[in-house]
Amino acid sequence: TWGILIYYRKIMFGLNKLVGVPEEQFNLFFIMVVSFPLSYAFKYIRDVQIRMLYSLVVGLALQYLMFQSGMFAGLFLILGSYVVILMYKRECGWYVFGFSLVTLLMCHLNVVLTRYGSWTLGIETSMMIMVCKATMFGWCYSDGDPTKKGQMEKDREENKLEELPSLYHYLSYQYFLSTTIIGPAHSYKDFIDFMNMRGDFAKIPSPWKRFGELVLQTLFFIGVTLFVLPRLPYRHVLDKDFAERSLFFKMAYINATSIAIRCRYYLGFKLAQANITLAGISYVKPKGEEEKDSWERIISSKARYELSINVREKVDYWNRSVQLWLKHYVYLRFATEEEMKKSAKRATQANHFTFIMSALWHGLYPGYYLAFIYWGFFNETCRKFFKIRHKFNAISHPIFYPMKWFVVNLFYNYGAIPFFLLDLRESLKYMQHTVFLGPLVILFIYFLSHQIPLFREEKPSRSSLKTTDLKAK
């Protein structure tokens, strides 16, 4: 089987030269497609121990096929995080997060020193998902502390680990073949329930209809990546021709190129989603007779991101599994919901901390930090507008949707360009070409909102409205 894969890989790389896609990107596409039948094989493997062994062995093989000797950096992260858990036991949460993130940062540093400005796919791509899994695993074990029983939110109660799983099971979880290369991230509880075929996974229906939908979406994004993206190069924002264009053209181009670039990411997301769909681990059993089968237990992303004008929704829809990781294992670990309700300052600190951690998780390029600091202020500004949204009912009519879509996406996408450019000097040049439109507007509104009473007003609660109505009567 291994020989057939290697031979088939050589044939595919021959085709790659005709297409002109970078070798490592084509290699990723090849491995994700090869994983389809391997993931579907879980339907026919009913013995739990064989399922575990099969997942681990094939997952390791796919890692080697993609990263060769680079996979040992990922293995070091996985084994090291388990040792940290053994050392700190129920207090391991932040220690696992720190160790795994620092290990990932060492790989990111190596990329900056040896492949600066390159978008090649190395082991750090896979290690980003390993960090998510290791952190989730560590915090869930920490939540299993008997002294915390009955003191946690529903999500923590559902995913807590009362006993530490064996190293073998932890390795099988990290190298789960359907998510071993680019994710999506998922909890250990979902993994172990799937392996034991219990709960929703006791009887998984045919995934082919949903898989077919994902294949069609993948083909669409392949088309955009091959034929549209080359016509909208994001590096055009550095050209003299772009600098001399009108401000409206620049705004439209920022939106267009950002959407085109994200289609390349959607391509990877849909391939990953197709894999977990064929395996069955994304299945959700209907709770009632009126509900239908769902394949969204674990989600890579939602393309509805592009149509939404709600910033909170946009954050939730993009790279969904990582957003949930940031929310439940970074944001809400930094400060509880109760703490943030009592203190707006604490909520702001948690927000900025999460954006900085997300930037570190992505890498060490200066462009990432410009992007995430900008998005942090943008997110805070939108939160302030959300609280007083009832004062803007005049523009809530659907006729205003195109205008609101253009404005919201413009300021959101403005931060995406430094993210793609990576380099600090090039990012500042891009901002200079656009008269620093995004940062100036967002920072102006952000600091102004602290001075204007309008932004400090909350929407009246239902109880207060009832009281006022009674008094009026």
Short mmCIF file of N, CA and C in Angstrom, two decimals, residues 164-275:
data_model
loop_
_atom_site.label_atom_id
_atom_site.label_comp_id
_atom_site.label_asym_id
_atom_site.label_seq_id
_atom_site.Cartn_x
_atom_site.Cartn_y
_atom_site.Cartn_z
N LEU A 164 -6.88 10.62 33.48
CA LEU A 164 -5.92 10.93 32.42
C LEU A 164 -5.84 9.75 31.45
N PRO A 165 -6.18 9.97 30.17
CA PRO A 165 -6.04 8.90 29.18
C PRO A 165 -4.58 8.48 29.02
N SER A 166 -4.37 7.28 28.55
CA SER A 166 -3.01 6.77 28.36
C SER A 166 -2.29 7.53 27.25
N LEU A 167 -0.97 7.43 27.24
CA LEU A 167 -0.18 8.08 26.19
C LEU A 167 -0.57 7.54 24.82
N TYR A 168 -0.86 6.26 24.75
CA TYR A 168 -1.27 5.64 23.48
C TYR A 168 -2.54 6.29 22.94
N HIS A 169 -3.52 6.49 23.82
CA HIS A 169 -4.77 7.12 23.41
C HIS A 169 -4.55 8.58 23.04
N TYR A 170 -3.65 9.24 23.76
CA TYR A 170 -3.35 10.64 23.47
C TYR A 170 -2.68 10.77 22.10
N LEU A 171 -1.77 9.86 21.79
CA LEU A 171 -1.12 9.86 20.48
C LEU A 171 -2.14 9.59 19.37
N SER A 172 -3.05 8.66 19.62
CA SER A 172 -4.08 8.35 18.63
C SER A 172 -4.97 9.57 18.40
N TYR A 173 -5.24 10.31 19.44
CA TYR A 173 -6.03 11.54 19.35
C TYR A 173 -5.30 12.60 18.53
N GLN A 174 -4.02 12.81 18.83
CA GLN A 174 -3.26 13.83 18.12
C GLN A 174 -3.05 13.46 16.65
N TYR A 175 -2.84 12.18 16.37
CA TYR A 175 -2.57 11.75 15.01
C TYR A 175 -3.80 11.14 14.33
N PHE A 176 -4.98 11.48 14.82
CA PHE A 176 -6.22 10.99 14.19
C PHE A 176 -6.14 11.28 12.69
N LEU A 177 -6.22 10.25 11.87
CA LEU A 177 -5.83 10.36 10.47
C LEU A 177 -6.63 11.40 9.68
N SER A 178 -7.88 11.64 10.06
CA SER A 178 -8.72 12.57 9.30
C SER A 178 -8.40 14.03 9.59
N THR A 179 -7.67 14.29 10.69
CA THR A 179 -7.34 15.67 11.05
C THR A 179 -5.85 15.88 11.31
N THR A 180 -5.04 14.91 10.98
CA THR A 180 -3.63 14.94 11.37
C THR A 180 -2.80 16.00 10.65
N ILE A 181 -3.22 16.42 9.45
CA ILE A 181 -2.41 17.35 8.67
C ILE A 181 -2.81 18.80 8.92
N ILE A 182 -4.06 19.16 8.63
CA ILE A 182 -4.50 20.55 8.78
C ILE A 182 -5.78 20.68 9.60
N GLY A 183 -6.08 19.67 10.42
CA GLY A 183 -7.25 19.78 11.28
C GLY A 183 -8.52 19.35 10.55
N PRO A 184 -9.67 19.83 11.06
CA PRO A 184 -9.85 20.82 12.12
C PRO A 184 -9.60 20.26 13.52
N ALA A 185 -9.41 21.16 14.48
CA ALA A 185 -9.21 20.75 15.87
C ALA A 185 -10.53 20.27 16.45
N HIS A 186 -10.46 19.35 17.37
CA HIS A 186 -11.67 18.82 18.02
C HIS A 186 -11.30 18.30 19.40
N SER A 187 -12.29 18.12 20.24
CA SER A 187 -12.05 17.70 21.62
C SER A 187 -11.71 16.22 21.70
N TYR A 188 -11.06 15.85 22.80
CA TYR A 188 -10.75 14.43 23.03
C TYR A 188 -12.04 13.65 23.23
N LYS A 189 -13.04 14.26 23.84
CA LYS A 189 -14.30 13.57 24.09
C LYS A 189 -14.96 13.13 22.79
N ASP A 190 -15.00 14.03 21.79
CA ASP A 190 -15.57 13.66 20.50
C ASP A 190 -14.77 12.51 19.87
N PHE A 191 -13.45 12.58 20.00
CA PHE A 191 -12.58 11.54 19.43
C PHE A 191 -12.84 10.19 20.08
N ILE A 192 -12.85 10.14 21.40
CA ILE A 192 -12.98 8.86 22.09
C ILE A 192 -14.39 8.28 21.95
N ASP A 193 -15.40 9.16 21.89
CA ASP A 193 -16.77 8.68 21.64
C ASP A 193 -16.87 8.10 20.23
N PHE A 194 -16.23 8.74 19.29
CA PHE A 194 -16.24 8.25 17.91
C PHE A 194 -15.54 6.90 17.82
N MET A 195 -14.38 6.78 18.47
CA MET A 195 -13.64 5.53 18.42
C MET A 195 -14.41 4.38 19.07
N ASN A 196 -15.15 4.70 20.11
CA ASN A 196 -15.93 3.67 20.83
C ASN A 196 -17.33 3.49 20.25
N MET A 197 -17.65 4.28 19.21
CA MET A 197 -18.94 4.17 18.52
C MET A 197 -20.12 4.25 19.49
N ARG A 198 -20.08 5.29 20.34
CA ARG A 198 -21.15 5.46 21.31
C ARG A 198 -21.81 6.83 21.11
N GLY A 199 -22.98 6.98 21.73
CA GLY A 199 -23.71 8.23 21.58
C GLY A 199 -24.16 8.44 20.14
N ASP A 200 -23.93 9.62 19.62
CA ASP A 200 -24.32 9.93 18.24
C ASP A 200 -23.60 9.06 17.23
N PHE A 201 -22.47 8.48 17.62
CA PHE A 201 -21.66 7.72 16.68
C PHE A 201 -22.00 6.22 16.67
N ALA A 202 -23.02 5.82 17.41
CA ALA A 202 -23.40 4.41 17.45
C ALA A 202 -23.89 3.93 16.08
N LYS A 203 -24.60 4.83 15.40
CA LYS A 203 -25.12 4.49 14.08
C LYS A 203 -25.04 5.73 13.20
N ILE A 204 -24.01 5.80 12.39
CA ILE A 204 -23.79 6.97 11.54
C ILE A 204 -24.37 6.69 10.15
N PRO A 205 -25.25 7.56 9.65
CA PRO A 205 -25.84 7.35 8.32
C PRO A 205 -24.83 7.59 7.20
N SER A 206 -25.26 7.38 5.97
CA SER A 206 -24.37 7.57 4.82
C SER A 206 -23.97 9.05 4.69
N PRO A 207 -22.67 9.30 4.53
CA PRO A 207 -22.20 10.69 4.43
C PRO A 207 -22.10 11.20 3.00
N TRP A 208 -22.50 10.40 2.01
CA TRP A 208 -22.17 10.71 0.62
C TRP A 208 -22.86 11.95 0.09
N LYS A 209 -24.07 12.24 0.55
CA LYS A 209 -24.75 13.44 0.08
C LYS A 209 -24.00 14.68 0.54
N ARG A 210 -23.66 14.71 1.83
CA ARG A 210 -22.92 15.85 2.36
C ARG A 210 -21.52 15.92 1.74
N PHE A 211 -20.92 14.77 1.54
CA PHE A 211 -19.59 14.73 0.91
C PHE A 211 -19.65 15.30 -0.50
N GLY A 212 -20.70 14.96 -1.25
CA GLY A 212 -20.86 15.48 -2.61
C GLY A 212 -20.97 17.00 -2.62
N GLU A 213 -21.71 17.55 -1.65
CA GLU A 213 -21.83 19.01 -1.55
C GLU A 213 -20.46 19.65 -1.31
N LEU A 214 -19.68 19.02 -0.44
CA LEU A 214 -18.36 19.56 -0.12
C LEU A 214 -17.41 19.46 -1.32
N VAL A 215 -17.53 18.39 -2.10
CA VAL A 215 -16.70 18.25 -3.30
C VAL A 215 -17.03 19.34 -4.30
N LEU A 216 -18.31 19.63 -4.50
CA LEU A 216 -18.70 20.70 -5.42
C LEU A 216 -18.16 22.05 -4.96
N GLN A 217 -18.25 22.29 -3.65
CA GLN A 217 -17.71 23.54 -3.11
C GLN A 217 -16.19 23.61 -3.31
N THR A 218 -15.53 22.45 -3.12
CA THR A 218 -14.08 22.39 -3.31
C THR A 218 -13.70 22.72 -4.75
N LEU A 219 -14.45 22.16 -5.70
CA LEU A 219 -14.18 22.42 -7.11
C LEU A 219 -14.36 23.91 -7.44
N PHE A 220 -15.36 24.52 -6.83
CA PHE A 220 -15.58 25.96 -7.04
C PHE A 220 -14.37 26.76 -6.56
N PHE A 221 -13.90 26.43 -5.36
CA PHE A 221 -12.77 27.17 -4.79
C PHE A 221 -11.46 26.87 -5.54
N ILE A 222 -11.35 25.68 -6.11
CA ILE A 222 -10.20 25.38 -6.97
C ILE A 222 -10.22 26.31 -8.19
N GLY A 223 -11.41 26.47 -8.77
CA GLY A 223 -11.55 27.34 -9.93
C GLY A 223 -11.17 28.78 -9.62
N VAL A 224 -11.64 29.29 -8.47
CA VAL A 224 -11.31 30.66 -8.07
C VAL A 224 -9.81 30.80 -7.84
N THR A 225 -9.23 29.80 -7.18
CA THR A 225 -7.79 29.85 -6.87
C THR A 225 -6.93 29.83 -8.13
N LEU A 226 -7.33 29.04 -9.12
CA LEU A 226 -6.52 28.89 -10.33
C LEU A 226 -6.73 30.01 -11.35
N PHE A 227 -7.97 30.54 -11.42
CA PHE A 227 -8.29 31.45 -12.52
C PHE A 227 -8.61 32.88 -12.10
N VAL A 228 -9.09 33.08 -10.87
CA VAL A 228 -9.46 34.43 -10.43
C VAL A 228 -8.35 35.06 -9.60
N LEU A 229 -7.80 34.30 -8.67
CA LEU A 229 -6.77 34.83 -7.77
C LEU A 229 -5.57 35.42 -8.52
N PRO A 230 -5.06 34.76 -9.59
CA PRO A 230 -3.92 35.36 -10.30
C PRO A 230 -4.24 36.72 -10.92
N ARG A 231 -5.53 37.01 -11.15
CA ARG A 231 -5.92 38.30 -11.74
C ARG A 231 -6.12 39.38 -10.68
N LEU A 232 -6.10 38.96 -9.41
CA LEU A 232 -6.26 39.91 -8.31
C LEU A 232 -5.12 39.75 -7.30
N PRO A 233 -3.89 39.92 -7.73
CA PRO A 233 -2.76 39.71 -6.81
C PRO A 233 -2.75 40.72 -5.68
N TYR A 234 -2.62 40.23 -4.45
CA TYR A 234 -2.65 41.14 -3.31
C TYR A 234 -1.43 42.05 -3.26
N ARG A 235 -0.35 41.64 -3.91
CA ARG A 235 0.86 42.47 -3.90
C ARG A 235 0.73 43.69 -4.82
N HIS A 236 -0.36 43.76 -5.55
CA HIS A 236 -0.60 44.94 -6.39
C HIS A 236 -0.74 46.20 -5.53
N VAL A 237 -1.08 46.02 -4.24
CA VAL A 237 -1.26 47.19 -3.36
C VAL A 237 0.07 47.91 -3.12
N LEU A 238 1.17 47.28 -3.51
CA LEU A 238 2.49 47.90 -3.33
C LEU A 238 2.95 48.66 -4.57
N ASP A 239 2.21 48.48 -5.67
CA ASP A 239 2.63 49.08 -6.94
C ASP A 239 2.32 50.58 -6.98
N LYS A 240 3.11 51.29 -7.78
CA LYS A 240 2.91 52.73 -7.97
C LYS A 240 1.55 53.00 -8.62
N ASP A 241 1.17 52.11 -9.53
CA ASP A 241 -0.12 52.25 -10.21
C ASP A 241 -1.27 52.23 -9.22
N PHE A 242 -1.19 51.34 -8.22
CA PHE A 242 -2.24 51.27 -7.20
C PHE A 242 -2.27 52.55 -6.37
N ALA A 243 -1.10 53.08 -6.03
CA ALA A 243 -1.02 54.29 -5.21
C ALA A 243 -1.67 55.48 -5.89
N GLU A 244 -1.67 55.50 -7.23
CA GLU A 244 -2.21 56.63 -7.97
C GLU A 244 -3.70 56.50 -8.25
N ARG A 245 -4.28 55.38 -7.91
CA ARG A 245 -5.71 55.15 -8.13
C ARG A 245 -6.56 55.93 -7.13
N SER A 246 -7.86 56.00 -7.43
CA SER A 246 -8.79 56.69 -6.53
C SER A 246 -8.97 55.89 -5.26
N LEU A 247 -9.40 56.55 -4.20
CA LEU A 247 -9.60 55.87 -2.92
C LEU A 247 -10.69 54.82 -3.03
N PHE A 248 -11.74 55.10 -3.81
CA PHE A 248 -12.82 54.13 -3.97
C PHE A 248 -12.30 52.86 -4.66
N PHE A 249 -11.45 53.01 -5.69
CA PHE A 249 -10.88 51.84 -6.36
C PHE A 249 -10.06 51.02 -5.36
N LYS A 250 -9.27 51.70 -4.55
CA LYS A 250 -8.44 51.00 -3.57
C LYS A 250 -9.30 50.20 -2.59
N MET A 251 -10.40 50.81 -2.14
CA MET A 251 -11.29 50.11 -1.20
C MET A 251 -11.90 48.89 -1.86
N ALA A 252 -12.36 49.04 -3.11
CA ALA A 252 -12.97 47.92 -3.82
C ALA A 252 -11.94 46.81 -4.07
N TYR A 253 -10.71 47.19 -4.41
CA TYR A 253 -9.68 46.20 -4.69
C TYR A 253 -9.30 45.43 -3.42
N ILE A 254 -9.22 46.12 -2.29
CA ILE A 254 -8.91 45.46 -1.02
C ILE A 254 -9.94 44.39 -0.72
N ASN A 255 -11.22 44.72 -0.93
CA ASN A 255 -12.28 43.74 -0.71
C ASN A 255 -12.15 42.56 -1.67
N ALA A 256 -11.93 42.86 -2.96
CA ALA A 256 -11.91 41.81 -3.98
C ALA A 256 -10.74 40.85 -3.79
N THR A 257 -9.54 41.39 -3.59
CA THR A 257 -8.37 40.51 -3.46
C THR A 257 -8.41 39.70 -2.17
N SER A 258 -8.97 40.28 -1.11
CA SER A 258 -9.07 39.55 0.16
C SER A 258 -10.01 38.36 0.03
N ILE A 259 -11.13 38.56 -0.64
CA ILE A 259 -12.08 37.47 -0.85
C ILE A 259 -11.44 36.38 -1.71
N ALA A 260 -10.72 36.79 -2.76
CA ALA A 260 -10.08 35.81 -3.65
C ALA A 260 -9.03 34.98 -2.91
N ILE A 261 -8.26 35.63 -2.04
CA ILE A 261 -7.24 34.91 -1.28
C ILE A 261 -7.89 33.93 -0.31
N ARG A 262 -8.97 34.35 0.32
CA ARG A 262 -9.64 33.45 1.28
C ARG A 262 -10.19 32.20 0.60
N CYS A 263 -10.49 32.30 -0.69
CA CYS A 263 -10.97 31.12 -1.40
C CYS A 263 -9.91 30.02 -1.41
N ARG A 264 -8.64 30.40 -1.40
CA ARG A 264 -7.56 29.41 -1.31
C ARG A 264 -7.62 28.71 0.05
N TYR A 265 -7.95 29.46 1.10
CA TYR A 265 -8.09 28.85 2.42
C TYR A 265 -9.34 27.97 2.48
N TYR A 266 -10.44 28.45 1.87
CA TYR A 266 -11.66 27.65 1.84
C TYR A 266 -11.42 26.30 1.17
N LEU A 267 -10.55 26.29 0.17
CA LEU A 267 -10.22 25.04 -0.51
C LEU A 267 -9.66 24.03 0.49
N GLY A 268 -8.71 24.46 1.33
CA GLY A 268 -8.16 23.56 2.35
C GLY A 268 -9.19 23.20 3.40
N PHE A 269 -10.01 24.18 3.80
CA PHE A 269 -11.04 23.93 4.80
C PHE A 269 -12.03 22.88 4.31
N LYS A 270 -12.45 22.98 3.06
CA LYS A 270 -13.46 22.05 2.54
C LYS A 270 -12.89 20.64 2.38
N LEU A 271 -11.61 20.55 2.01
CA LEU A 271 -10.98 19.23 1.94
C LEU A 271 -10.93 18.59 3.32
N ALA A 272 -10.59 19.40 4.34
CA ALA A 272 -10.55 18.89 5.72
C ALA A 272 -11.95 18.49 6.18
N GLN A 273 -12.95 19.30 5.83
CA GLN A 273 -14.33 19.00 6.22
C GLN A 273 -14.82 17.73 5.55
N ALA A 274 -14.43 17.53 4.29
CA ALA A 274 -14.82 16.32 3.58
C ALA A 274 -14.25 15.07 4.26
N ASN A 275 -13.02 15.17 4.76
CA ASN A 275 -12.39 14.04 5.44
C ASN A 275 -13.12 13.65 6.71
#
